[in-house]
């Protein structure tokens, strides 16, 4: 129940402050904002809410677009194995660290795309 109340408090705060909802408070500043605004909670308890709180709607949409573009890139390289492995790593990060939106996920996707592009170029040059 406390997690739900924390998420509700953050969501209500975002709805009351449209400028914060659009631009965000800044990367990794959720705990500072929670203390400064005296929201009566200790954390947002939601990676998605924290993403939108820190980066705003604009940053959240850019994140979602980049994730979608990298997934499409993996799909176009026709490597279901690499896409599956990347999704399994993301799933493991979510279970092991509880950070589904961690920047490590972007790194994993980037490494997978780079590796696949290198394999494809090596295959064409042979």
N, CA, C and O of each residue as an XYZ file, in Angstrom:
504
protein
N       0.823     -1.189      0.000
C       0.000      0.000      0.000
C       0.873      1.261      0.000
O       0.518      2.267     -0.615
N       2.017      1.198      0.695
C       2.890      2.368      0.747
C       3.480      2.676     -0.631
O       3.619      3.840     -1.006
N       3.825      1.631     -1.376
C       4.346      1.848     -2.735
C       3.276      2.502     -3.609
O       3.568      3.432     -4.361
N       2.061      2.025     -3.511
C       0.975      2.616     -4.284
C       0.797      4.087     -3.921
O       0.641      4.929     -4.806
N       0.818      4.396     -2.647
C       0.667      5.787     -2.200
C       1.821      6.655     -2.699
O       1.618      7.813     -3.063
N       3.031      6.093     -2.715
C       4.185      6.837     -3.227
C       4.021      7.132     -4.709
O       4.265      8.254     -5.154
N       3.608      6.125     -5.477
C       3.401      6.337     -6.909
C       2.286      7.364     -7.153
O       2.386      8.203     -8.049
N       1.239      7.283     -6.354
C       0.128      8.241     -6.485
C       0.581      9.658     -6.156
O       0.177     10.607     -6.827
N       1.418      9.810     -5.128
C       1.912     11.137     -4.745
C       2.755     11.740     -5.860
O       2.628     12.927     -6.161
N       3.613     10.934     -6.474
C       4.449     11.424     -7.583
C       3.592     11.784     -8.779
O       3.800     12.830     -9.394
N       2.634     10.939     -9.121
C       1.761     11.209    -10.257
C       0.932     12.478    -10.022
O       0.787     13.297    -10.929
N       0.397     12.639     -8.829
C      -0.355     13.859     -8.510
C       0.523     15.103     -8.597
O       0.077     16.153     -9.059
N       1.779     14.979     -8.150
C       2.709     16.105     -8.224
C       2.981     16.478     -9.680
O       3.030     17.659    -10.025
N       3.156     15.468    -10.528
C       3.371     15.727    -11.957
C       2.150     16.407    -12.580
O       2.294     17.320    -13.394
N       0.975     15.972    -12.205
C      -0.252     16.557    -12.763
C      -0.469     17.997    -12.290
O      -1.044     18.805    -13.019
N      -0.016     18.322    -11.088
C      -0.165     19.690    -10.563
C       0.865     20.654    -11.139
O       0.672     21.868    -11.090
N       1.958     20.122    -11.686
C       3.042     20.961    -12.212
C       3.325     20.601    -13.669
O       4.204     19.786    -13.948
N       2.576     21.209    -14.603
C       2.747     20.865    -16.025
C       4.157     21.137    -16.546
O       4.642     20.406    -17.409
N       4.824     22.175    -16.038
C       6.193     22.447    -16.498
C       7.126     21.302    -16.130
O       7.993     20.931    -16.922
N       6.960     20.744    -14.946
C       7.760     19.604    -14.508
C       7.422     18.372    -15.347
O       8.307     17.590    -15.695
N       6.142     18.203    -15.668
C       5.723     17.052    -16.466
C       6.308     17.117    -17.875
O       6.603     16.077    -18.464
N       6.479     18.317    -18.422
C       6.981     18.455    -19.785
C       8.505     18.353    -19.826
O       9.052     17.629    -20.658
N       9.194     19.070    -18.938
C      10.657     19.141    -18.996
C      11.380     18.247    -17.995
O      12.536     17.893    -18.223
N      10.742     17.876    -16.909
C      11.376     17.047    -15.889
C      12.196     17.866    -14.913
O      12.411     19.062    -15.107
N      12.653     17.197    -13.851
C      13.425     17.884    -12.816
C      14.926     17.718    -13.024
O      15.717     18.414    -12.386
N      15.326     16.818    -13.898
C      16.750     16.574    -14.133
C      17.113     15.149    -13.782
O      16.515     14.534    -12.899
N      18.111     14.631    -14.493
C      18.498     13.235    -14.330
C      18.983     12.952    -12.922
O      19.821     13.678    -12.387
N      18.455     11.897    -12.323
C      18.839     11.398    -11.010
C      18.507     12.371     -9.881
O      19.182     12.372     -8.851
N      17.490     13.186    -10.057
C      17.103     14.153     -9.026
C      15.752     13.847     -8.382
O      15.172     14.717     -7.733
N      15.247     12.642     -8.549
C      13.953     12.291     -7.973
C      13.962     12.418     -6.458
O      13.060     13.033     -5.889
N      14.959     11.851     -5.797
C      14.982     11.903     -4.329
C      15.119     13.331     -3.829
O      14.534     13.684     -2.805
N      15.885     14.160     -4.539
C      16.020     15.567     -4.156
C      14.686     16.291     -4.282
O      14.309     17.059     -3.398
N      13.979     16.051     -5.366
C      12.674     16.678     -5.567
C      11.681     16.230     -4.505
O      10.917     17.043     -3.986
N      11.689     14.944     -4.182
C      10.771     14.418     -3.169
C      11.019     15.086     -1.824
O      10.070     15.450     -1.130
N      12.294     15.252     -1.446
C      12.606     15.932     -0.173
C      12.258     17.413     -0.238
O      11.687     17.956      0.708
N      12.598     18.073     -1.345
C      12.383     19.510     -1.484
C      10.903     19.864     -1.480
O      10.501     20.865     -0.887
N      10.105     19.055     -2.134
C       8.666     19.321     -2.227
C       7.883     18.769     -1.029
O       6.672     18.973     -0.939
N       8.554     18.082     -0.121
C       7.919     17.514      1.076
C       6.706     16.672      0.709
O       5.606     16.895      1.216
N       6.914     15.706     -0.175
C       5.820     14.857     -0.619
C       5.440     13.789      0.402
O       4.415     13.124      0.253
N       6.259     13.624      1.433
C       5.940     12.660      2.479
C       6.213     11.220      2.081
O       5.653     10.298      2.675
N       7.056     11.018      1.095
C       7.413      9.671      0.655
C       8.926      9.575      0.583
O       9.626     10.584      0.669
N       9.431      8.342      0.424
C      10.876      8.160      0.356
C      11.375      7.895     -1.058
O      12.541      8.152     -1.357
N      10.511      7.386     -1.931
C      10.908      7.072     -3.308
C       9.659      7.006     -4.179
O       8.540      6.928     -3.672
N       9.861      7.037     -5.496
C       8.736      6.960     -6.426
C       8.256      5.521     -6.601
O       7.092      5.299     -6.935
N       9.133      4.540     -6.381
C       8.826      3.120     -6.505
C       8.292      2.719     -7.875
O       7.578      1.724     -8.001
N       8.632      3.484     -8.886
C       8.234      3.146    -10.246
C       9.279      3.709    -11.197
O       9.492      4.920    -11.251
N       9.926      2.828    -11.944
C      10.948      3.282    -12.883
C      10.349      4.178    -13.960
O      10.977      5.146    -14.388
N       9.152      3.859    -14.392
C       8.499      4.667    -15.427
C       8.179      6.060    -14.890
O       8.433      7.055    -15.569
N       7.629      6.142    -13.688
C       7.344      7.446    -13.096
C       8.624      8.239    -12.863
O       8.656      9.448    -13.095
N       9.677      7.569    -12.407
C      10.945      8.265    -12.206
C      11.501      8.792    -13.521
O      12.033      9.901    -13.576
N      11.377      7.993    -14.585
C      11.849      8.444    -15.889
C      11.121      9.714    -16.306
O      11.755     10.679    -16.733
N       9.788      9.722    -16.184
C       9.022     10.902    -16.577
C       9.229     12.067    -15.612
O       9.190     13.224    -16.030
N       9.446     11.781    -14.338
C       9.715     12.836    -13.374
C      11.056     13.502    -13.659
O      11.179     14.722    -13.547
N      12.049     12.718    -14.022
C      13.395     13.256    -14.241
C      13.584     13.862    -15.629
O      14.272     14.873    -15.771
N      12.984     13.257    -16.652
C      13.211     13.734    -18.019
C      11.999     14.398    -18.639
O      12.102     14.993    -19.712
N      10.858     14.308    -17.988
C       9.641     14.887    -18.532
C       9.087     14.034    -19.667
O       9.658     13.004    -20.027
N       7.990     14.473    -20.211
C       7.354     13.753    -21.306
C       8.272     13.728    -22.524
O       8.347     12.723    -23.231
N       8.964     14.829    -22.763
C       9.857     14.906    -23.924
C      10.963     13.858    -23.811
O      11.204     13.117    -24.765
N      11.625     13.783    -22.685
C      12.684     12.806    -22.484
C      12.161     11.376    -22.504
O      12.809     10.482    -23.048
N      10.994     11.160    -21.915
C      10.396      9.824    -21.927
C      10.076      9.356    -23.334
O      10.283      8.190    -23.670
N       9.571     10.269    -24.156
C       9.265      9.920    -25.545
C      10.550      9.660    -26.334
O      10.594      8.735    -27.145
N      11.588     10.456    -26.111
C      12.864     10.219    -26.781
C      13.449      8.866    -26.388
O      13.992      8.153    -27.231
N      13.339      8.516    -25.123
C      13.819      7.218    -24.651
C      13.056      6.092    -25.337
O      13.658      5.142    -25.837
N      11.734      6.200    -25.360
C      10.909      5.166    -25.987
C      11.215      5.041    -27.476
O      11.281      3.931    -28.004
N      11.400      6.162    -28.151
C      11.721      6.132    -29.587
C      13.071      5.478    -29.844
O      13.207      4.689    -30.779
N      14.071      5.797    -29.024
C      15.386      5.194    -29.237
C      15.340      3.694    -28.970
O      15.991      2.922    -29.674
N      14.584      3.277    -27.969
C      14.442      1.853    -27.682
C      13.742      1.143    -28.838
O      14.136      0.042    -29.222
N      12.719      1.764    -29.384
C      12.007      1.191    -30.527
C      12.903      1.113    -31.757
O      12.910      0.102    -32.459
N      13.660      2.178    -32.019
C      14.549      2.182    -33.180
C      15.634      1.106    -33.078
O      15.967      0.460    -34.071
N      16.182      0.919    -31.874
C      17.197     -0.120    -31.707
C      16.595     -1.508    -31.872
O      17.240     -2.396    -32.430
N      15.376     -1.708    -31.398
C      14.711     -3.002    -31.573
C      14.451     -3.279    -33.046
O      14.651     -4.400    -33.513
N      14.006     -2.263    -33.782
C      13.772     -2.414    -35.221
C      15.085     -2.725    -35.933
O      15.126     -3.543    -36.853
N      16.155     -2.065    -35.498
C      17.472     -2.304    -36.104
C      17.894     -3.761    -35.916
O      18.388     -4.394    -36.850
N      17.700     -4.284    -34.716
C      18.017     -5.687    -34.476
C      17.148     -6.603    -35.339
O      17.632     -7.597    -35.880
N      15.886     -6.270    -35.461
C      14.968     -7.082    -36.252
C      15.370     -7.073    -37.726
O      15.334     -8.110    -38.388
N      15.752     -5.902    -38.237
C      16.149     -5.790    -39.646
C      17.429     -6.551    -39.952
O      17.632     -7.008    -41.076
N      18.281     -6.685    -38.964
C      19.498     -7.464    -39.167
C      19.210     -8.960    -39.156
O      20.119     -9.777    -39.301
N      17.958     -9.305    -38.984
C      17.470    -10.674    -39.054
C      18.210    -11.627    -38.114
O      18.606    -12.731    -38.488
N      18.374    -11.165    -36.912
C      19.013    -12.022    -35.932
C      18.098    -12.159    -34.723
O      18.193    -11.405    -33.754
N      17.224    -13.128    -34.809
C      16.315    -13.386    -33.693
C      17.109    -13.798    -32.455
O      16.687    -13.527    -31.330
N      18.257    -14.452    -32.655
C      19.087    -14.887    -31.528
C      19.598    -13.686    -30.739
O      19.543    -13.685    -29.510
N      20.093    -12.664    -31.433
C      20.616    -11.481    -30.739
C      19.496    -10.710    -30.060
O      19.664    -10.232    -28.938
N      18.358    -10.583    -30.727
C      17.228     -9.884    -30.117
C      16.745    -10.631    -28.884
O      16.455    -10.016    -27.858
N      16.656    -11.953    -28.978
C      16.230    -12.761    -27.834
C      17.216    -12.643    -26.675
O      16.812    -12.492    -25.522
N      18.505    -12.710    -26.985
C      19.524    -12.599    -25.931
C      19.457    -11.237    -25.258
O      19.573    -11.134    -24.037
N      19.268    -10.188    -26.062
C      19.181     -8.845    -25.505
C      17.962     -8.707    -24.601
O      18.055     -8.134    -23.515
N      16.829     -9.224    -25.037
C      15.617     -9.160    -24.214
C      15.769     -9.985    -22.936
O      15.246     -9.604    -21.889
N      16.480    -11.111    -23.014
C      16.726    -11.906    -21.807
C      17.627    -11.152    -20.827
O      17.421    -11.224    -19.616
N      18.617    -10.435    -21.343
C      19.489     -9.646    -20.473
C      18.692     -8.536    -19.796
O      18.868     -8.278    -18.605
N      17.811     -7.874    -20.559
C      16.968     -6.835    -19.970
C      16.089     -7.433    -18.876
O      15.940     -6.841    -17.807
N      15.508     -8.597    -19.134
C      14.676     -9.276    -18.140
C      15.491     -9.606    -16.894
O      15.011     -9.427    -15.775
N      16.723    -10.087    -17.079
C      17.588    -10.410    -15.941
C      17.937     -9.150    -15.145
O      17.980     -9.179    -13.915
N      18.185     -8.037    -15.858
C      18.459     -6.777    -15.154
C      17.254     -6.343    -14.326
O      17.412     -5.854    -13.207
N      16.056     -6.519    -14.867
C      14.853     -6.139    -14.139
C      14.704     -6.971    -12.872
O      14.402     -6.433    -11.807
N      14.913     -8.276    -12.983
C      14.750     -9.157    -11.819
C      15.876     -8.948    -10.812
O      15.636     -8.863     -9.608
N      17.104     -8.865    -11.316
C      18.254     -8.798    -10.413
C      18.470     -7.451     -9.774
O      18.935     -7.384     -8.636
N      18.148     -6.370    -10.468
C      18.463     -5.051     -9.934
C      17.248     -4.152     -9.760
O      17.349     -3.104     -9.123
N      16.105     -4.538    -10.311
C      14.881     -3.754    -10.252
C      15.034     -2.406    -10.962
O      14.408     -1.420    -10.572
N      15.861     -2.369    -11.996
C      16.018     -1.167    -12.801
C      15.746     -1.503    -14.261
O      16.681     -1.688    -15.041
N      14.489     -1.581    -14.631
C      14.136     -1.927    -16.010
C      14.545     -0.830    -16.974
O      14.827     -1.116    -18.138
N      14.587      0.405    -16.530
C      14.904      1.517    -17.414
C      16.319      2.028    -17.203
O      16.646      3.161    -17.559
N      17.132      1.196    -16.633
C      18.517      1.567    -16.375
C      19.238      1.863    -17.681
O      18.910      1.285    -18.717
N      20.192      2.737    -17.639
C      20.948      3.047    -18.848
C      21.731      1.841    -19.338
O      22.149      1.811    -20.495
N      21.936      0.857    -18.490
C      22.580     -0.377    -18.913
C      21.807     -1.086    -20.005
O      22.397     -1.766    -20.845
N      20.497     -0.934    -20.003
C      19.670     -1.537    -21.046
C      20.018     -0.932    -22.393
O      20.128     -1.645    -23.390
N      20.191      0.371    -22.425
C      20.575      1.020    -23.673
C      21.951      0.532    -24.121
O      22.180      0.344    -25.316
N      22.852      0.330    -23.190
C      24.178     -0.171    -23.517
C      24.096     -1.569    -24.121
O      24.776     -1.862    -25.105
N      23.265     -2.434    -23.533
C      23.112     -3.791    -24.044
C      22.575     -3.761    -25.479
O      23.084     -4.473    -26.345
N      21.557     -2.947    -25.730
C      21.029     -2.838    -27.087
C      22.086     -2.303    -28.038
O      22.231     -2.809    -29.150
N      22.824     -1.286    -27.614
C      23.864     -0.713    -28.467
C      24.947     -1.724    -28.807
O      25.394     -1.796    -29.952
N      25.369     -2.504    -27.817
C      26.381     -3.530    -28.061
C      25.859     -4.594    -29.022
O      26.587     -5.057    -29.899
N      24.608     -4.974    -28.855
C      24.026     -5.984    -29.743
C      23.966     -5.472    -31.174
O      24.304     -6.201    -32.107
N      23.540     -4.230    -31.358
C      23.470     -3.659    -32.703
C      24.861     -3.558    -33.308
O      25.051     -3.893    -34.477
N      25.841     -3.099    -32.526
C      27.214     -2.995    -33.017
C      27.780     -4.340    -33.405
O      28.427     -4.467    -34.444
N      27.544     -5.342    -32.585
C      28.041     -6.688    -32.870
C      27.407     -7.243    -34.137
O      28.095     -7.817    -34.981
N      26.128     -7.077    -34.267
C      25.444     -7.590    -35.453
C      25.880     -6.858    -36.713
O      26.035     -7.472    -37.768
N      26.076     -5.553    -36.608
C      26.525     -4.783    -37.781
C      27.918     -5.252    -38.190
O      28.211     -5.352    -39.381
N      28.782     -5.540    -37.212
C      30.127     -6.029    -37.522
C      30.085     -7.399    -38.178
O      30.824     -7.654    -39.129
N      29.229     -8.280    -37.681
C      29.093     -9.607    -38.288
C      28.573     -9.500    -39.717
O      29.042    -10.212    -40.605
N      27.626     -8.632    -39.934
C      27.036     -8.481    -41.261
C      28.069     -7.943    -42.250
O      28.150     -8.407    -43.388
N      28.862     -6.958    -41.807
C      29.887     -6.396    -42.694
C      30.964     -7.435    -43.005
O      31.441     -7.504    -44.138
N      31.353     -8.243    -42.018
C      32.364     -9.274    -42.236
C      31.836    -10.332    -43.201
O      32.589    -10.851    -44.026
N      30.553    -10.652    -43.103
C      29.955    -11.650    -43.974
C      29.915    -11.163    -45.412
O      30.183    -11.935    -46.332
N      29.577     -9.866    -45.626
C      29.507     -9.314    -46.973
C      30.883     -9.156    -47.612
O      31.014     -9.272    -48.830
N      31.906     -8.896    -46.808
C      33.241     -8.689    -47.386
C      33.928    -10.001    -47.731
O      34.901    -10.006    -48.485
N      33.440    -11.112    -47.193
C      34.062    -12.419    -47.458
C      33.723    -12.976    -48.814
O      34.177    -14.065    -49.165
